[in-house]
PDB file of C-alpha atoms in Angstrom:
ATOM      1  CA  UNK A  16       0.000   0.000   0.000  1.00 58.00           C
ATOM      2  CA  UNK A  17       1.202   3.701  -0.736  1.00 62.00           C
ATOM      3  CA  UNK A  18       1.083   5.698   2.532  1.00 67.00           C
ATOM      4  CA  UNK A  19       1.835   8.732   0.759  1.00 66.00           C
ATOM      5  CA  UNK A  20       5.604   8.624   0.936  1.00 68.00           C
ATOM      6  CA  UNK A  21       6.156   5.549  -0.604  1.00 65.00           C
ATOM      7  CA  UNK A  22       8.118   5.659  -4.221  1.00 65.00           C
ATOM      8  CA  UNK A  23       8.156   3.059  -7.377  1.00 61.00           C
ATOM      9  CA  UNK A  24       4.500   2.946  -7.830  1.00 64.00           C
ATOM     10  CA  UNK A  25       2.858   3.379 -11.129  1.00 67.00           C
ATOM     11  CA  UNK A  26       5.101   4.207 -14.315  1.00 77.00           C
ATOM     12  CA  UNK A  27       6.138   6.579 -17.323  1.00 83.00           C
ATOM     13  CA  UNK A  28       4.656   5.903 -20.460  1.00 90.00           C
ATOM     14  CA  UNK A  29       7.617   6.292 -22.460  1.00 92.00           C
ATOM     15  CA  UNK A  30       9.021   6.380 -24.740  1.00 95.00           C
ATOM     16  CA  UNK A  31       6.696   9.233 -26.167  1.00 95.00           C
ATOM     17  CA  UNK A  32       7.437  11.569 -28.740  1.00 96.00           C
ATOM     18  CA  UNK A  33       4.949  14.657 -30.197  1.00 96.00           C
ATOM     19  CA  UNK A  34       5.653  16.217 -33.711  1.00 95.00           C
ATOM     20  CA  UNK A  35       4.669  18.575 -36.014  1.00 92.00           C
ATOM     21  CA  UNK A  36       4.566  18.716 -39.508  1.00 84.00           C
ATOM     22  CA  UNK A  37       6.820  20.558 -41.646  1.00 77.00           C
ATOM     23  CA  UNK A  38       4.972  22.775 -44.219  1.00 64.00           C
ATOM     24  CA  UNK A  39       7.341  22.241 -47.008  1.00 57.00           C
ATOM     25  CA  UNK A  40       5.829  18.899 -47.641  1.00 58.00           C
ATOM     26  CA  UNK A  41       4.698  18.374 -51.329  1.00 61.00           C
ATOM     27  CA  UNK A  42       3.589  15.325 -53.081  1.00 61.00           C
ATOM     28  CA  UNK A  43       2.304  15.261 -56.513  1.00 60.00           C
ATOM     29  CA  UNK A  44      -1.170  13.367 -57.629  1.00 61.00           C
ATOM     30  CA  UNK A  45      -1.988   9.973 -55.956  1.00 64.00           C
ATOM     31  CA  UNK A  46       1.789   9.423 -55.197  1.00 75.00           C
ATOM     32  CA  UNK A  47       2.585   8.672 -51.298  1.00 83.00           C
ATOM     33  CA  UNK A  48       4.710  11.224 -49.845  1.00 83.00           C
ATOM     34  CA  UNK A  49       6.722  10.690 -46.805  1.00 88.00           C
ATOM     35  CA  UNK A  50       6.045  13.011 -43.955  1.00 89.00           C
ATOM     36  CA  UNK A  51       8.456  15.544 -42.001  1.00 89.00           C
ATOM     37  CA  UNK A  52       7.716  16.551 -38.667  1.00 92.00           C
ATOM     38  CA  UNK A  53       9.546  19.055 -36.285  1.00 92.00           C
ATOM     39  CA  UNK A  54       9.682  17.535 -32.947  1.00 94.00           C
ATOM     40  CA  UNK A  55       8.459  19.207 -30.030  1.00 95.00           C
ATOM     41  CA  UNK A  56       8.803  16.511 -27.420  1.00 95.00           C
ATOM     42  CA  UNK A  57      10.887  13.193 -27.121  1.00 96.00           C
ATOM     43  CA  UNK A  58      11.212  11.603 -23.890  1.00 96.00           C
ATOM     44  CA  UNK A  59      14.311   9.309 -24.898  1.00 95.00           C
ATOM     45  CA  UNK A  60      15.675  10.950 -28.072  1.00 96.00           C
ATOM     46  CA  UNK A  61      14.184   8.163 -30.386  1.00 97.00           C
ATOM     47  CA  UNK A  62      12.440  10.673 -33.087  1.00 97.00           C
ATOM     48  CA  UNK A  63      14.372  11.830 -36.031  1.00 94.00           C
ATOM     49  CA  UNK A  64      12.096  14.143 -37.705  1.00 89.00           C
ATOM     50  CA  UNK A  65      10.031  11.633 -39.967  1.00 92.00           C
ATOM     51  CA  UNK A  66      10.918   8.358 -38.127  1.00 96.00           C
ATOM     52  CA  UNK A  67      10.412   7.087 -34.015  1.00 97.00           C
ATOM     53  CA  UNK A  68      12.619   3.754 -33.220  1.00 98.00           C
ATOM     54  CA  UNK A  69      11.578   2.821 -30.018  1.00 97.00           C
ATOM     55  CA  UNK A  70      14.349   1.334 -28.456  1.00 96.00           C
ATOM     56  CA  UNK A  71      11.610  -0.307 -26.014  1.00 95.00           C
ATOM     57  CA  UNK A  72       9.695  -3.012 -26.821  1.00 96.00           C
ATOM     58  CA  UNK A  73       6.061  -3.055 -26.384  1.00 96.00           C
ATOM     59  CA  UNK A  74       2.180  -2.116 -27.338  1.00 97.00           C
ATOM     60  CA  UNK A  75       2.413   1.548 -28.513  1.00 97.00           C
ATOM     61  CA  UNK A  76      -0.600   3.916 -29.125  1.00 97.00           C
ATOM     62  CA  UNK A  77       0.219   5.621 -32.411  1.00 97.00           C
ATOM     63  CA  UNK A  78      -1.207   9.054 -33.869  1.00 97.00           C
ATOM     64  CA  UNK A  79      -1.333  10.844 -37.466  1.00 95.00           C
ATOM     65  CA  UNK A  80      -3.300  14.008 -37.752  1.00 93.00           C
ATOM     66  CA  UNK A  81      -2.447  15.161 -41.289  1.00 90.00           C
ATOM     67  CA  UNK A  82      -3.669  18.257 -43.346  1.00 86.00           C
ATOM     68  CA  UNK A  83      -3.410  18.092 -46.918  1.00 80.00           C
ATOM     69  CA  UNK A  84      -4.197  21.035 -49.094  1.00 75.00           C
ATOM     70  CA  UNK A  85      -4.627  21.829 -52.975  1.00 70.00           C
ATOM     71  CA  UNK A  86      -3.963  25.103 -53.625  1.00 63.00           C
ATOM     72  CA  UNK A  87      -4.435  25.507 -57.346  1.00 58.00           C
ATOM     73  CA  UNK A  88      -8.036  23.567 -57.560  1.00 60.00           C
ATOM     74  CA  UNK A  89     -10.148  21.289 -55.335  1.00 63.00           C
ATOM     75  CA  UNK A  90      -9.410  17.326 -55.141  1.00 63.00           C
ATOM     76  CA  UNK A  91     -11.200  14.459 -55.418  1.00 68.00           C
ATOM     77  CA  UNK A  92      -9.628  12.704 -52.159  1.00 74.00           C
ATOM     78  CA  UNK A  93      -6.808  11.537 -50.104  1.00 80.00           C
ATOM     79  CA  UNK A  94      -5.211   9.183 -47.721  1.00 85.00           C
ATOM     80  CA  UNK A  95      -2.697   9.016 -44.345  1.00 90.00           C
ATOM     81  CA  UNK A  96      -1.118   5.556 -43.365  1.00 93.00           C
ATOM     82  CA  UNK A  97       1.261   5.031 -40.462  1.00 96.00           C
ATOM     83  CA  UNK A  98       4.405   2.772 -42.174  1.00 96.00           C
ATOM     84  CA  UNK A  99       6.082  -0.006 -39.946  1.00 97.00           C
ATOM     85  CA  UNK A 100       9.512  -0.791 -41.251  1.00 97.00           C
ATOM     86  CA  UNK A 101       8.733   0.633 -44.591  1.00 95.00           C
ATOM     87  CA  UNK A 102       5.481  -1.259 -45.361  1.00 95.00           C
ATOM     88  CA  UNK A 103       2.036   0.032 -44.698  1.00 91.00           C
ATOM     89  CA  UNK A 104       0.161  -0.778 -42.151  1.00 88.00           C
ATOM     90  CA  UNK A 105      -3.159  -1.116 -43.408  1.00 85.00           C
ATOM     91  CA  UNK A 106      -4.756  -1.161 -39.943  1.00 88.00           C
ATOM     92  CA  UNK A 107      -3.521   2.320 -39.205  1.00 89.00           C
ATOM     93  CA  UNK A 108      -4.599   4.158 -42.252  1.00 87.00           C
ATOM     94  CA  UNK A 109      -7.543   7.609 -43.232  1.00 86.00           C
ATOM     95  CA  UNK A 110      -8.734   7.574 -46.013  1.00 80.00           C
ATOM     96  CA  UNK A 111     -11.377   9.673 -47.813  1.00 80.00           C
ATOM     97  CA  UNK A 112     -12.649   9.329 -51.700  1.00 74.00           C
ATOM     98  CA  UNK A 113     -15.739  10.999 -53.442  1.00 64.00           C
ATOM     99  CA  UNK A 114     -17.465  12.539 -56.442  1.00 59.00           C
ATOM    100  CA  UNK A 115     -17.393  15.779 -53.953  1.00 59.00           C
ATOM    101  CA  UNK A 116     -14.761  18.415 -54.760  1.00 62.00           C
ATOM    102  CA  UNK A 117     -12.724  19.411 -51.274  1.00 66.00           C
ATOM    103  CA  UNK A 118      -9.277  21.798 -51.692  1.00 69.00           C
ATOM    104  CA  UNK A 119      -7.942  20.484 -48.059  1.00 75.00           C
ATOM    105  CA  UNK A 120      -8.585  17.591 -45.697  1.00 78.00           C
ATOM    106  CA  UNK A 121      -7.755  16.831 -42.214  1.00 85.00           C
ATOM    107  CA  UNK A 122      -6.907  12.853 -41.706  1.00 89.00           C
ATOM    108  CA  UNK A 123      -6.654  11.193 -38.634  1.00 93.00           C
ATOM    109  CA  UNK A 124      -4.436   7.537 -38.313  1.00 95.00           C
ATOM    110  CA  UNK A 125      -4.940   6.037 -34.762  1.00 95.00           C
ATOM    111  CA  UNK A 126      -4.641   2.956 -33.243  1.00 96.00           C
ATOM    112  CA  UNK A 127      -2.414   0.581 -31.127  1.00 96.00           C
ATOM    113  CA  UNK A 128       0.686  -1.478 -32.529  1.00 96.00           C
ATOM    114  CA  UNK A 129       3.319  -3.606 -31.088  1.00 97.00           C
ATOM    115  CA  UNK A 130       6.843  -2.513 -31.810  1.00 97.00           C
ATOM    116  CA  UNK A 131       9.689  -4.555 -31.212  1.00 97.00           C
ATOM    117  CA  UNK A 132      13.267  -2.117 -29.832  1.00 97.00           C
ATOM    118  CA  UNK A 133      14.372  -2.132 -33.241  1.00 97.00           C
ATOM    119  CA  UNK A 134      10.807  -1.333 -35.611  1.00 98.00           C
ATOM    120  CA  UNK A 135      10.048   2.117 -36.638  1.00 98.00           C
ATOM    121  CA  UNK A 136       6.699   3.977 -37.894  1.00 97.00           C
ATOM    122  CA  UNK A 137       6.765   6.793 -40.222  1.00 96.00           C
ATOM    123  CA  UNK A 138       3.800   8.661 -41.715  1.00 94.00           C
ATOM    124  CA  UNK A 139       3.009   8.901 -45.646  1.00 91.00           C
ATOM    125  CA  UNK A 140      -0.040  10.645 -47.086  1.00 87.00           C
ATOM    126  CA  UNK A 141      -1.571  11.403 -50.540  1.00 82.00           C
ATOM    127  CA  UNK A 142      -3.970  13.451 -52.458  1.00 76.00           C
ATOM    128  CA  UNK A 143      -5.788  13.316 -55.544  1.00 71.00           C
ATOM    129  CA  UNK A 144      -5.760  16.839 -56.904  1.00 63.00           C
ATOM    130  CA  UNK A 145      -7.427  17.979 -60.139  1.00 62.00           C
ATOM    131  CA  UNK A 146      -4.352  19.569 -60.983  1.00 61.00           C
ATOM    132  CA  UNK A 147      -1.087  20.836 -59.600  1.00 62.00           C
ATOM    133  CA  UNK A 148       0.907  19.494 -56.143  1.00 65.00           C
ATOM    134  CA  UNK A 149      -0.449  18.974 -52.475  1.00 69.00           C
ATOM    135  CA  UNK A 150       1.110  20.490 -49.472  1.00 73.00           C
ATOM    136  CA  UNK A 151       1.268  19.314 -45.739  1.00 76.00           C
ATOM    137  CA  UNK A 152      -0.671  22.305 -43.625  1.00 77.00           C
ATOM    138  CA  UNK A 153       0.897  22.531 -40.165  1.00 77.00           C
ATOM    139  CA  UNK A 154      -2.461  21.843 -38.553  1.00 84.00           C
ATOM    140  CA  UNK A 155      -1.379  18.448 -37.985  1.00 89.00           C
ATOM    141  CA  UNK A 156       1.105  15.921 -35.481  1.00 93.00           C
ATOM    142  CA  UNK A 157       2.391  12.443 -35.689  1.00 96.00           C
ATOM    143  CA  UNK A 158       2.649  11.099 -31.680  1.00 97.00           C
ATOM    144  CA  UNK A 159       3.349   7.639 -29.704  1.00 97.00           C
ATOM    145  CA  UNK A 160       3.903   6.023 -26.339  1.00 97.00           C
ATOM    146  CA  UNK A 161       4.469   2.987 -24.757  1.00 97.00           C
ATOM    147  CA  UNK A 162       1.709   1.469 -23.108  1.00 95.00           C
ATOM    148  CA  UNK A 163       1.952   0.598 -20.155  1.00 86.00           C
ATOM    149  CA  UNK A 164       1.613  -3.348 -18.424  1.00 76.00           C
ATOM    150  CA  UNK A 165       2.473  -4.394 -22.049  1.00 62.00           C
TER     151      UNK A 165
END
């Protein structure tokens, strides 16, 4: 029992990292585009600016929130996935498509993932403009943390 004074109870849910994008992302029509993020917390140092290595093994709670934009004409849709060791990870993807025209969207990646030390996630988004390139708005952030117990 904790009497108040007692230590070693409970935990850190690390490592944890928080990001956010870079605005000089472009990608051209329905090609994915990696993701660069400025980091603006890292518990252990294991973000890189478009990659987190865990170093720690374990259940991680993973987050994309990605804002694409068209400015030259609308777009028909896009699409956010959360890569693990270079593949997709189909279970962690946002995608929207439609006959509706849209000139920006907001996508949102979430979900839990086991990570061995050694496995990374990055994020990778398109966009299917009518014409000209997509940029990444900085209304956005790619996070993760270790789960606790796991």
């Amino acid at each position: 029992a904790n009497s108040g004074t007692a230590t070693g109870f409970g935990g850190d849910n690390t490592p944890a990292f928080l990001a956010k994008p870079v605005t000089s992302a472009t990608g051209s029509d329905d090609t994915f585009t990696k993701v660069s993020f400025t980091e603006a917390y890292d518990s252990d140092g294991k973000f890189d600016g478009s990659k987190f290595t865990p170093g720690t093994a374990g259940h991680y709670q993973v987050n994309a929130i990605v804002s694409l934009h068209n400015g030259s004409s609308n777009g028909y849709g896009g699409r956010v996935i959360i890569y693990k060791n270079g593949s997709a990870d189909d279970s962690l993807t946002a995608r929207v498509d439609g006959d509706a025209a849209f000139a920006q969207l907001k996508l949102v990646a979430a979900g839990v993932i086991y990570l061995d030390a050694d496995d990374y996630i990055e994020v990778y988004a398109s966009f299917n403009p009518q014409t000209g390139n997509t940029s990444v708005g900085t209304e956005g952030q790619f996070s993760a943390f270790r789960i606790l117990g796991t």
